């Protein structure tokens, strides 16, 4: 089985890819696993360390071909605030609950959750349903891989009920 042992971030590779692989966010935090590309190529992902594969990243096969990583669209909530300070406060509330979040200049994307949607609406957020690729931020304690480690990377001897 051919191996992919090098990961290149989006923008660090060019040229047309030989194939692609489309994965959901939960499937893109990997180091070593047998996969099948969208075109049917079976390969072994064999990276030196765990990496959170992001939409547009490349996987270099040992024969020199490049596979493009594509993020599978997923059901998400789109969160918008009245202005930047309001959006920052909403981001704080999501972070306080350790929710994976994709933070953009004018919105935040999170996984669909009715309870969290209700909380955000009570805080004045505009919340809508979308289906898009999900690329949440990596955790501060997750190391250089930029992925999501064992959870939060810190002890829980403190309260989050502020």
GROMACS .gro file of N, CA and C in nm:
model
  486
    1UNK      N    1   0.086  -0.117   0.000
    1UNK     CA    2   0.000   0.000   0.000
    1UNK      C    3   0.090   0.124   0.000
    2UNK      N    4   0.058   0.217  -0.085
    2UNK     CA    5   0.136   0.340  -0.095
    2UNK      C    6   0.113   0.425   0.031
    3UNK      N    7   0.216   0.500   0.070
    3UNK     CA    8   0.209   0.581   0.191
    3UNK      C    9   0.207   0.729   0.160
    4UNK      N   10   0.138   0.803   0.245
    4UNK     CA   11   0.144   0.949   0.247
    4UNK      C   12   0.210   0.985   0.379
    5UNK      N   13   0.335   1.033   0.373
    5UNK     CA   14   0.409   1.058   0.496
    5UNK      C   15   0.446   1.204   0.514
    6UNK      N   16   0.392   1.291   0.428
    6UNK     CA   17   0.421   1.434   0.442
    6UNK      C   18   0.292   1.513   0.425
    7UNK      N   19   0.271   1.606   0.518
    7UNK     CA   20   0.155   1.695   0.517
    7UNK      C   21   0.202   1.835   0.481
    8UNK      N   22   0.133   1.898   0.387
    8UNK     CA   23   0.162   2.036   0.349
    8UNK      C   24   0.036   2.119   0.370
    9UNK      N   25   0.049   2.228   0.444
    9UNK     CA   26  -0.065   2.315   0.471
    9UNK      C   27  -0.113   2.379   0.341
   10UNK      N   28  -0.239   2.416   0.339
   10UNK     CA   29  -0.296   2.486   0.224
   10UNK      C   30  -0.208   2.606   0.192
   11UNK      N   31  -0.177   2.626   0.064
   11UNK     CA   32  -0.093   2.737   0.022
   11UNK      C   33   0.056   2.701   0.017
   12UNK      N   34   0.095   2.587   0.076
   12UNK     CA   35   0.235   2.546   0.073
   12UNK      C   36   0.265   2.448  -0.040
   13UNK      N   37   0.165   2.419  -0.119
   13UNK     CA   38   0.185   2.331  -0.234
   13UNK      C   39   0.107   2.389  -0.351
   14UNK      N   40   0.149   2.353  -0.471
   14UNK     CA   41   0.080   2.405  -0.588
   14UNK      C   42   0.069   2.297  -0.694
   15UNK      N   43   0.003   2.331  -0.800
   15UNK     CA   44  -0.020   2.234  -0.906
   15UNK      C   45  -0.148   2.157  -0.881
   16UNK      N   46  -0.196   2.092  -0.983
   16UNK     CA   47  -0.320   2.015  -0.967
   16UNK      C   48  -0.295   1.889  -0.885
   17UNK      N   49  -0.385   1.857  -0.793
   17UNK     CA   50  -0.369   1.733  -0.717
   17UNK      C   51  -0.401   1.612  -0.804
   18UNK      N   52  -0.342   1.499  -0.772
   18UNK     CA   53  -0.371   1.374  -0.844
   18UNK      C   54  -0.508   1.320  -0.804
   19UNK      N   55  -0.552   1.353  -0.684
   19UNK     CA   56  -0.678   1.304  -0.632
   19UNK      C   57  -0.711   1.386  -0.507
   20UNK      N   58  -0.821   1.355  -0.445
   20UNK     CA   59  -0.860   1.423  -0.322
   20UNK      C   60  -0.912   1.321  -0.222
   21UNK      N   61  -0.922   1.365  -0.098
   21UNK     CA   62  -0.985   1.284   0.006
   21UNK      C   63  -1.075   1.378   0.085
   22UNK      N   64  -1.201   1.341   0.097
   22UNK     CA   65  -1.300   1.423   0.166
   22UNK      C   66  -1.333   1.358   0.299
   23UNK      N   67  -1.311   1.435   0.407
   23UNK     CA   68  -1.329   1.383   0.542
   23UNK      C   69  -1.403   1.483   0.629
   24UNK      N   70  -1.482   1.434   0.723
   24UNK     CA   71  -1.545   1.519   0.823
   24UNK      C   72  -1.441   1.566   0.923
   25UNK      N   73  -1.475   1.666   1.002
   25UNK     CA   74  -1.380   1.723   1.097
   25UNK      C   75  -1.328   1.618   1.195
   26UNK      N   76  -1.414   1.530   1.243
   26UNK     CA   77  -1.370   1.428   1.338
   26UNK      C   78  -1.274   1.328   1.275
   27UNK      N   79  -1.276   1.315   1.143
   27UNK     CA   80  -1.189   1.221   1.072
   27UNK      C   81  -1.056   1.285   1.031
   28UNK      N   82  -1.042   1.416   1.049
   28UNK     CA   83  -0.922   1.485   1.000
   28UNK      C   84  -0.814   1.507   1.105
   29UNK      N   85  -0.830   1.456   1.224
   29UNK     CA   86  -0.730   1.466   1.330
   29UNK      C   87  -0.658   1.331   1.335
   30UNK      N   88  -0.551   1.319   1.259
   30UNK     CA   89  -0.490   1.188   1.234
   30UNK      C   90  -0.338   1.190   1.236
   31UNK      N   91  -0.282   1.069   1.254
   31UNK     CA   92  -0.140   1.047   1.235
   31UNK      C   93  -0.118   0.926   1.145
   32UNK      N   94  -0.183   0.815   1.179
   32UNK     CA   95  -0.162   0.692   1.103
   32UNK      C   96  -0.294   0.617   1.089
   33UNK      N   97  -0.336   0.598   0.963
   33UNK     CA   98  -0.461   0.526   0.935
   33UNK      C   99  -0.466   0.491   0.786
   34UNK      N  100  -0.527   0.379   0.754
   34UNK     CA  101  -0.550   0.342   0.614
   34UNK      C  102  -0.674   0.418   0.566
   35UNK      N  103  -0.663   0.481   0.450
   35UNK     CA  104  -0.771   0.561   0.394
   35UNK      C  105  -0.789   0.527   0.247
   36UNK      N  106  -0.902   0.568   0.193
   36UNK     CA  107  -0.929   0.555   0.050
   36UNK      C  108  -0.967   0.692  -0.003
   37UNK      N  109  -0.899   0.736  -0.108
   37UNK     CA  110  -0.925   0.868  -0.167
   37UNK      C  111  -1.061   0.869  -0.235
   38UNK      N  112  -1.105   0.988  -0.273
   38UNK     CA  113  -1.232   1.003  -0.343
   38UNK      C  114  -1.234   0.925  -0.474
   39UNK      N  115  -1.116   0.910  -0.536
   39UNK     CA  116  -1.105   0.837  -0.662
   39UNK      C  117  -1.079   0.688  -0.646
   40UNK      N  118  -1.075   0.639  -0.521
   40UNK     CA  119  -1.059   0.496  -0.497
   40UNK      C  120  -0.917   0.450  -0.464
   41UNK      N  121  -0.821   0.541  -0.454
   41UNK     CA  122  -0.684   0.504  -0.421
   41UNK      C  123  -0.672   0.471  -0.273
   42UNK      N  124  -0.632   0.348  -0.243
   42UNK     CA  125  -0.609   0.309  -0.104
   42UNK      C  126  -0.466   0.349  -0.068
   43UNK      N  127  -0.451   0.415   0.047
   43UNK     CA  128  -0.319   0.458   0.091
   43UNK      C  129  -0.311   0.458   0.242
   44UNK      N  130  -0.188   0.457   0.292
   44UNK     CA  131  -0.166   0.463   0.436
   44UNK      C  132  -0.119   0.603   0.471
   45UNK      N  133  -0.197   0.674   0.552
   45UNK     CA  134  -0.152   0.801   0.606
   45UNK      C  135  -0.056   0.765   0.719
   46UNK      N  136   0.068   0.809   0.707
   46UNK     CA  137   0.173   0.770   0.802
   46UNK      C  138   0.259   0.893   0.832
   47UNK      N  139   0.205   0.983   0.915
   47UNK     CA  140   0.273   1.108   0.947
   47UNK      C  141   0.357   1.092   1.073
   48UNK      N  142   0.464   1.171   1.088
   48UNK     CA  143   0.549   1.160   1.206
   48UNK      C  144   0.477   1.198   1.335
   49UNK      N  145   0.377   1.285   1.326
   49UNK     CA  146   0.298   1.325   1.444
   49UNK      C  147   0.156   1.353   1.400
   50UNK      N  148   0.066   1.353   1.497
   50UNK     CA  149  -0.076   1.379   1.469
   50UNK      C  150  -0.092   1.521   1.415
   51UNK      N  151  -0.177   1.536   1.314
   51UNK     CA  152  -0.203   1.665   1.250
   51UNK      C  153  -0.353   1.680   1.231
   52UNK      N  154  -0.402   1.800   1.252
   52UNK     CA  155  -0.540   1.831   1.215
   52UNK      C  156  -0.538   1.873   1.069
   53UNK      N  157  -0.584   1.785   0.982
   53UNK     CA  158  -0.588   1.813   0.839
   53UNK      C  159  -0.699   1.914   0.813
   54UNK      N  160  -0.665   2.018   0.738
   54UNK     CA  161  -0.761   2.125   0.709
   54UNK      C  162  -0.794   2.128   0.560
   55UNK      N  163  -0.909   2.184   0.529
   55UNK     CA  164  -0.954   2.197   0.391
   55UNK      C  165  -0.845   2.267   0.308
   56UNK      N  166  -0.805   2.205   0.198
   56UNK     CA  167  -0.703   2.263   0.111
   56UNK      C  168  -0.562   2.216   0.139
   57UNK      N  169  -0.541   2.144   0.249
   57UNK     CA  170  -0.409   2.088   0.278
   57UNK      C  171  -0.375   1.981   0.175
   58UNK      N  172  -0.249   1.946   0.167
   58UNK     CA  173  -0.203   1.843   0.075
   58UNK      C  174  -0.136   1.729   0.150
   59UNK      N  175  -0.150   1.610   0.096
   59UNK     CA  176  -0.080   1.491   0.146
   59UNK      C  177   0.007   1.439   0.033
   60UNK      N  178   0.137   1.437   0.058
   60UNK     CA  179   0.232   1.395  -0.045
   60UNK      C  180   0.251   1.244  -0.038
   61UNK      N  181   0.219   1.176  -0.147
   61UNK     CA  182   0.239   1.032  -0.156
   61UNK      C  183   0.386   1.004  -0.186
   62UNK      N  184   0.434   0.886  -0.149
   62UNK     CA  185   0.576   0.853  -0.167
   62UNK      C  186   0.618   0.848  -0.314
   63UNK      N  187   0.522   0.841  -0.407
   63UNK     CA  188   0.558   0.842  -0.549
   63UNK      C  189   0.555   0.984  -0.607
   64UNK      N  190   0.534   1.086  -0.521
   64UNK     CA  191   0.538   1.225  -0.565
   64UNK      C  192   0.403   1.285  -0.598
   65UNK      N  193   0.299   1.206  -0.603
   65UNK     CA  194   0.165   1.261  -0.630
   65UNK      C  195   0.112   1.330  -0.505
   66UNK      N  196   0.023   1.428  -0.527
   66UNK     CA  197  -0.036   1.504  -0.417
   66UNK      C  198  -0.185   1.473  -0.409
   67UNK      N  199  -0.232   1.453  -0.287
   67UNK     CA  200  -0.375   1.439  -0.260
   67UNK      C  201  -0.421   1.566  -0.189
   68UNK      N  202  -0.532   1.620  -0.233
   68UNK     CA  203  -0.588   1.739  -0.167
   68UNK      C  204  -0.690   1.696  -0.062
   69UNK      N  205  -0.678   1.753   0.057
   69UNK     CA  206  -0.774   1.728   0.164
   69UNK      C  207  -0.893   1.821   0.144
   70UNK      N  208  -1.011   1.762   0.149
   70UNK     CA  209  -1.135   1.840   0.140
   70UNK      C  210  -1.217   1.813   0.265
   71UNK      N  211  -1.269   1.919   0.321
   71UNK     CA  212  -1.352   1.906   0.441
   71UNK      C  213  -1.496   1.878   0.400
   72UNK      N  214  -1.552   1.774   0.455
   72UNK     CA  215  -1.690   1.737   0.429
   72UNK      C  216  -1.784   1.840   0.492
   73UNK      N  217  -1.877   1.894   0.417
   73UNK     CA  218  -1.974   1.987   0.478
   73UNK      C  219  -2.052   1.916   0.589
   74UNK      N  220  -2.071   1.988   0.701
   74UNK     CA  221  -2.138   1.931   0.817
   74UNK      C  222  -2.247   2.027   0.865
   75UNK      N  223  -2.348   1.976   0.935
   75UNK     CA  224  -2.452   2.064   0.991
   75UNK      C  225  -2.394   2.145   1.107
   76UNK      N  226  -2.397   2.276   1.094
   76UNK     CA  227  -2.338   2.366   1.194
   76UNK      C  228  -2.435   2.477   1.229
   77UNK      N  229  -2.399   2.551   1.335
   77UNK     CA  230  -2.467   2.675   1.369
   77UNK      C  231  -2.376   2.791   1.335
   78UNK      N  232  -2.431   2.891   1.269
   78UNK     CA  233  -2.361   3.014   1.238
   78UNK      C  234  -2.404   3.117   1.341
   79UNK      N  235  -2.307   3.173   1.413
   79UNK     CA  236  -2.335   3.268   1.522
   79UNK      C  237  -2.283   3.405   1.480
   80UNK      N  238  -2.370   3.503   1.486
   80UNK     CA  239  -2.331   3.641   1.453
   80UNK      C  240  -2.371   3.733   1.568
   81UNK      N  241  -2.287   3.832   1.590
   81UNK     CA  242  -2.315   3.932   1.693
   81UNK      C  243  -2.355   4.064   1.632
   82UNK      N  244  -2.399   4.157   1.717
   82UNK     CA  245  -2.439   4.291   1.671
   82UNK      C  246  -2.319   4.369   1.617
   83UNK      N  247  -2.204   4.345   1.679
   83UNK     CA  248  -2.080   4.416   1.643
   83UNK      C  249  -1.963   4.331   1.694
   84UNK      N  250  -1.842   4.379   1.672
   84UNK     CA  251  -1.724   4.301   1.712
   84UNK      C  252  -1.718   4.276   1.863
   85UNK      N  253  -1.739   4.377   1.949
   85UNK     CA  254  -1.735   4.347   2.092
   85UNK      C  255  -1.839   4.241   2.135
   86UNK      N  256  -1.957   4.247   2.075
   86UNK     CA  257  -2.060   4.147   2.108
   86UNK      C  258  -2.016   4.009   2.061
   87UNK      N  259  -1.959   3.998   1.941
   87UNK     CA  260  -1.912   3.869   1.890
   87UNK      C  261  -1.801   3.814   1.980
   88UNK      N  262  -1.714   3.903   2.029
   88UNK     CA  263  -1.609   3.859   2.122
   88UNK      C  264  -1.668   3.804   2.251
   89UNK      N  265  -1.771   3.868   2.303
   89UNK     CA  266  -1.836   3.816   2.425
   89UNK      C  267  -1.900   3.680   2.398
   90UNK      N  268  -1.961   3.664   2.282
   90UNK     CA  269  -2.020   3.535   2.247
   90UNK      C  270  -1.911   3.427   2.237
   91UNK      N  271  -1.797   3.464   2.177
   91UNK     CA  272  -1.684   3.370   2.167
   91UNK      C  273  -1.636   3.330   2.306
   92UNK      N  274  -1.634   3.426   2.399
   92UNK     CA  275  -1.592   3.394   2.536
   92UNK      C  276  -1.685   3.290   2.597
   93UNK      N  277  -1.816   3.306   2.579
   93UNK     CA  278  -1.912   3.211   2.635
   93UNK      C  279  -1.894   3.072   2.575
   94UNK      N  280  -1.867   3.065   2.445
   94UNK     CA  281  -1.844   2.935   2.380
   94UNK      C  282  -1.715   2.872   2.432
   95UNK      N  283  -1.610   2.953   2.444
   95UNK     CA  284  -1.483   2.902   2.496
   95UNK      C  285  -1.495   2.858   2.640
   96UNK      N  286  -1.573   2.927   2.718
   96UNK     CA  287  -1.593   2.891   2.858
   96UNK      C  288  -1.659   2.754   2.871
   97UNK      N  289  -1.729   2.712   2.766
   97UNK     CA  290  -1.793   2.581   2.762
   97UNK      C  291  -1.711   2.480   2.683
   98UNK      N  292  -1.590   2.518   2.646
   98UNK     CA  293  -1.496   2.430   2.575
   98UNK      C  294  -1.555   2.374   2.446
   99UNK      N  295  -1.631   2.456   2.375
   99UNK     CA  296  -1.690   2.412   2.248
   99UNK      C  297  -1.595   2.440   2.134
  100UNK      N  298  -1.577   2.342   2.048
  100UNK     CA  299  -1.496   2.364   1.929
  100UNK      C  300  -1.563   2.473   1.847
  101UNK      N  301  -1.484   2.571   1.803
  101UNK     CA  302  -1.538   2.686   1.732
  101UNK      C  303  -1.447   2.726   1.617
  102UNK      N  304  -1.506   2.756   1.505
  102UNK     CA  305  -1.435   2.815   1.391
  102UNK      C  306  -1.463   2.964   1.397
  103UNK      N  307  -1.359   3.041   1.427
  103UNK     CA  308  -1.376   3.185   1.449
  103UNK      C  309  -1.335   3.261   1.324
  104UNK      N  310  -1.426   3.340   1.273
  104UNK     CA  311  -1.403   3.421   1.154
  104UNK      C  312  -1.427   3.568   1.191
  105UNK      N  313  -1.390   3.662   1.106
  105UNK     CA  314  -1.405   3.804   1.141
  105UNK      C  315  -1.547   3.848   1.177
  106UNK      N  316  -1.647   3.787   1.112
  106UNK     CA  317  -1.784   3.834   1.135
  106UNK      C  318  -1.879   3.725   1.184
  107UNK      N  319  -1.826   3.607   1.213
  107UNK     CA  320  -1.913   3.499   1.260
  107UNK      C  321  -1.830   3.390   1.328
  108UNK      N  322  -1.901   3.303   1.398
  108UNK     CA  323  -1.842   3.185   1.460
  108UNK      C  324  -1.926   3.065   1.416
  109UNK      N  325  -1.859   2.956   1.380
  109UNK     CA  326  -1.929   2.833   1.347
  109UNK      C  327  -1.905   2.732   1.459
  110UNK      N  328  -2.013   2.664   1.500
  110UNK     CA  329  -2.005   2.558   1.600
  110UNK      C  330  -2.094   2.443   1.555
  111UNK      N  331  -2.076   2.327   1.619
  111UNK     CA  332  -2.166   2.215   1.590
  111UNK      C  333  -2.306   2.249   1.640
  112UNK      N  334  -2.404   2.193   1.573
  112UNK     CA  335  -2.543   2.219   1.612
  112UNK      C  336  -2.571   2.163   1.751
  113UNK      N  337  -2.632   2.246   1.833
  113UNK     CA  338  -2.668   2.210   1.970
  113UNK      C  339  -2.781   2.303   2.012
  114UNK      N  340  -2.898   2.248   2.033
  114UNK     CA  341  -3.017   2.329   2.064
  114UNK      C  342  -3.001   2.409   2.193
  115UNK      N  343  -2.941   2.348   2.295
  115UNK     CA  344  -2.924   2.417   2.423
  115UNK      C  345  -2.830   2.536   2.407
  116UNK      N  346  -2.720   2.517   2.335
  116UNK     CA  347  -2.624   2.626   2.313
  116UNK      C  348  -2.687   2.734   2.225
  117UNK      N  349  -2.764   2.694   2.124
  117UNK     CA  350  -2.833   2.792   2.039
  117UNK      C  351  -2.926   2.878   2.123
  118UNK      N  352  -3.001   2.817   2.214
  118UNK     CA  353  -3.090   2.893   2.302
  118UNK      C  354  -3.013   2.991   2.388
  119UNK      N  355  -2.900   2.946   2.445
  119UNK     CA  356  -2.818   3.033   2.528
  119UNK      C  357  -2.769   3.153   2.447
  120UNK      N  358  -2.718   3.126   2.326
  120UNK     CA  359  -2.665   3.234   2.242
  120UNK      C  360  -2.774   3.334   2.204
  121UNK      N  361  -2.892   3.285   2.173
  121UNK     CA  362  -3.003   3.375   2.140
  121UNK      C  363  -3.041   3.461   2.260
  122UNK      N  364  -3.038   3.403   2.381
  122UNK     CA  365  -3.066   3.482   2.502
  122UNK      C  366  -2.960   3.589   2.523
  123UNK      N  367  -2.838   3.564   2.472
  123UNK     CA  368  -2.730   3.662   2.482
  123UNK      C  369  -2.735   3.763   2.367
  124UNK      N  370  -2.837   3.755   2.282
  124UNK     CA  371  -2.854   3.852   2.174
  124UNK      C  372  -2.791   3.815   2.042
  125UNK      N  373  -2.743   3.692   2.030
  125UNK     CA  374  -2.680   3.648   1.905
  125UNK      C  375  -2.786   3.616   1.800
  126UNK      N  376  -2.745   3.632   1.675
  126UNK     CA  377  -2.825   3.583   1.563
  126UNK      C  378  -2.769   3.445   1.531
  127UNK      N  379  -2.852   3.342   1.540
  127UNK     CA  380  -2.807   3.203   1.522
  127UNK      C  381  -2.884   3.142   1.406
  128UNK      N  382  -2.810   3.084   1.311
  128UNK     CA  383  -2.873   3.019   1.197
  128UNK      C  384  -2.808   2.886   1.167
  129UNK      N  385  -2.881   2.801   1.098
  129UNK     CA  386  -2.830   2.669   1.059
  129UNK      C  387  -2.763   2.680   0.923
  130UNK      N  388  -2.644   2.620   0.911
  130UNK     CA  389  -2.571   2.613   0.785
  130UNK      C  390  -2.513   2.472   0.770
  131UNK      N  391  -2.478   2.437   0.648
  131UNK     CA  392  -2.406   2.313   0.620
  131UNK      C  393  -2.281   2.354   0.545
  132UNK      N  394  -2.165   2.343   0.613
  132UNK     CA  395  -2.037   2.388   0.558
  132UNK      C  396  -1.924   2.302   0.613
  133UNK      N  397  -1.807   2.308   0.550
  133UNK     CA  398  -1.690   2.243   0.611
  133UNK      C  399  -1.660   2.309   0.745
  134UNK      N  400  -1.613   2.229   0.843
  134UNK     CA  401  -1.586   2.279   0.978
  134UNK      C  402  -1.438   2.268   1.007
  135UNK      N  403  -1.376   2.384   1.032
  135UNK     CA  404  -1.233   2.391   1.064
  135UNK      C  405  -1.216   2.467   1.195
  136UNK      N  406  -1.244   2.401   1.310
  136UNK     CA  407  -1.233   2.471   1.437
  136UNK      C  408  -1.088   2.505   1.471
  137UNK      N  409  -1.074   2.602   1.560
  137UNK     CA  410  -0.942   2.642   1.608
  137UNK      C  411  -0.879   2.526   1.684
  138UNK      N  412  -0.745   2.515   1.674
  138UNK     CA  413  -0.673   2.419   1.757
  138UNK      C  414  -0.661   2.475   1.897
  139UNK      N  415  -0.645   2.389   1.994
  139UNK     CA  416  -0.636   2.432   2.133
  139UNK      C  417  -0.500   2.487   2.168
  140UNK      N  418  -0.495   2.577   2.264
  140UNK     CA  419  -0.370   2.640   2.307
  140UNK      C  420  -0.274   2.538   2.367
  141UNK      N  421  -0.325   2.428   2.422
  141UNK     CA  422  -0.239   2.329   2.487
  141UNK      C  423  -0.214   2.208   2.399
  142UNK      N  424  -0.255   2.215   2.274
  142UNK     CA  425  -0.247   2.098   2.188
  142UNK      C  426  -0.117   2.086   2.113
  143UNK      N  427  -0.022   2.172   2.136
  143UNK     CA  428   0.110   2.157   2.076
  143UNK      C  429   0.118   2.207   1.934
  144UNK      N  430   0.231   2.182   1.873
  144UNK     CA  431   0.262   2.235   1.741
  144UNK      C  432   0.178   2.172   1.631
  145UNK      N  433   0.114   2.059   1.658
  145UNK     CA  434   0.037   1.993   1.553
  145UNK      C  435  -0.085   2.074   1.513
  146UNK      N  436  -0.126   2.168   1.597
  146UNK     CA  437  -0.242   2.251   1.563
  146UNK      C  438  -0.372   2.177   1.571
  147UNK      N  439  -0.369   2.058   1.628
  147UNK     CA  440  -0.489   1.977   1.636
  147UNK      C  441  -0.554   1.986   1.771
  148UNK      N  442  -0.643   1.894   1.793
  148UNK     CA  443  -0.715   1.888   1.919
  148UNK      C  444  -0.661   1.769   1.994
  149UNK      N  445  -0.607   1.794   2.109
  149UNK     CA  446  -0.545   1.689   2.186
  149UNK      C  447  -0.646   1.608   2.263
  150UNK      N  448  -0.612   1.575   2.386
  150UNK     CA  449  -0.695   1.488   2.468
  150UNK      C  450  -0.815   1.559   2.526
  151UNK      N  451  -0.841   1.677   2.485
  151UNK     CA  452  -0.953   1.752   2.539
  151UNK      C  453  -0.912   1.896   2.553
  152UNK      N  454  -0.883   1.935   2.676
  152UNK     CA  455  -0.858   2.076   2.700
  152UNK      C  456  -0.716   2.105   2.740
  153UNK      N  457  -0.637   2.004   2.775
  153UNK     CA  458  -0.497   2.024   2.804
  153UNK      C  459  -0.471   2.086   2.939
  154UNK      N  460  -0.571   2.092   3.026
  154UNK     CA  461  -0.547   2.142   3.161
  154UNK      C  462  -0.637   2.071   3.259
  155UNK      N  463  -0.599   2.076   3.385
  155UNK     CA  464  -0.676   2.011   3.489
  155UNK      C  465  -0.810   2.081   3.506
  156UNK      N  466  -0.905   2.008   3.561
  156UNK     CA  467  -1.036   2.066   3.585
  156UNK      C  468  -1.067   2.078   3.733
  157UNK      N  469  -0.973   2.130   3.809
  157UNK     CA  470  -0.993   2.155   3.949
  157UNK      C  471  -1.051   2.294   3.973
  158UNK      N  472  -1.112   2.353   3.871
  158UNK     CA  473  -1.170   2.486   3.882
  158UNK      C  474  -1.309   2.484   3.820
  159UNK      N  475  -1.386   2.584   3.853
  159UNK     CA  476  -1.523   2.592   3.804
  159UNK      C  477  -1.532   2.682   3.682
  160UNK      N  478  -1.625   2.649   3.593
  160UNK     CA  479  -1.652   2.732   3.477
  160UNK      C  480  -1.785   2.805   3.492
  161UNK      N  481  -1.843   2.801   3.610
  161UNK     CA  482  -1.971   2.868   3.633
  161UNK      C  483  -1.946   3.009   3.685
  162UNK      N  484  -1.920   3.102   3.595
  162UNK     CA  485  -1.891   3.240   3.632
  162UNK      C  486  -2.016   3.323   3.625
   0.00000   0.00000   0.00000
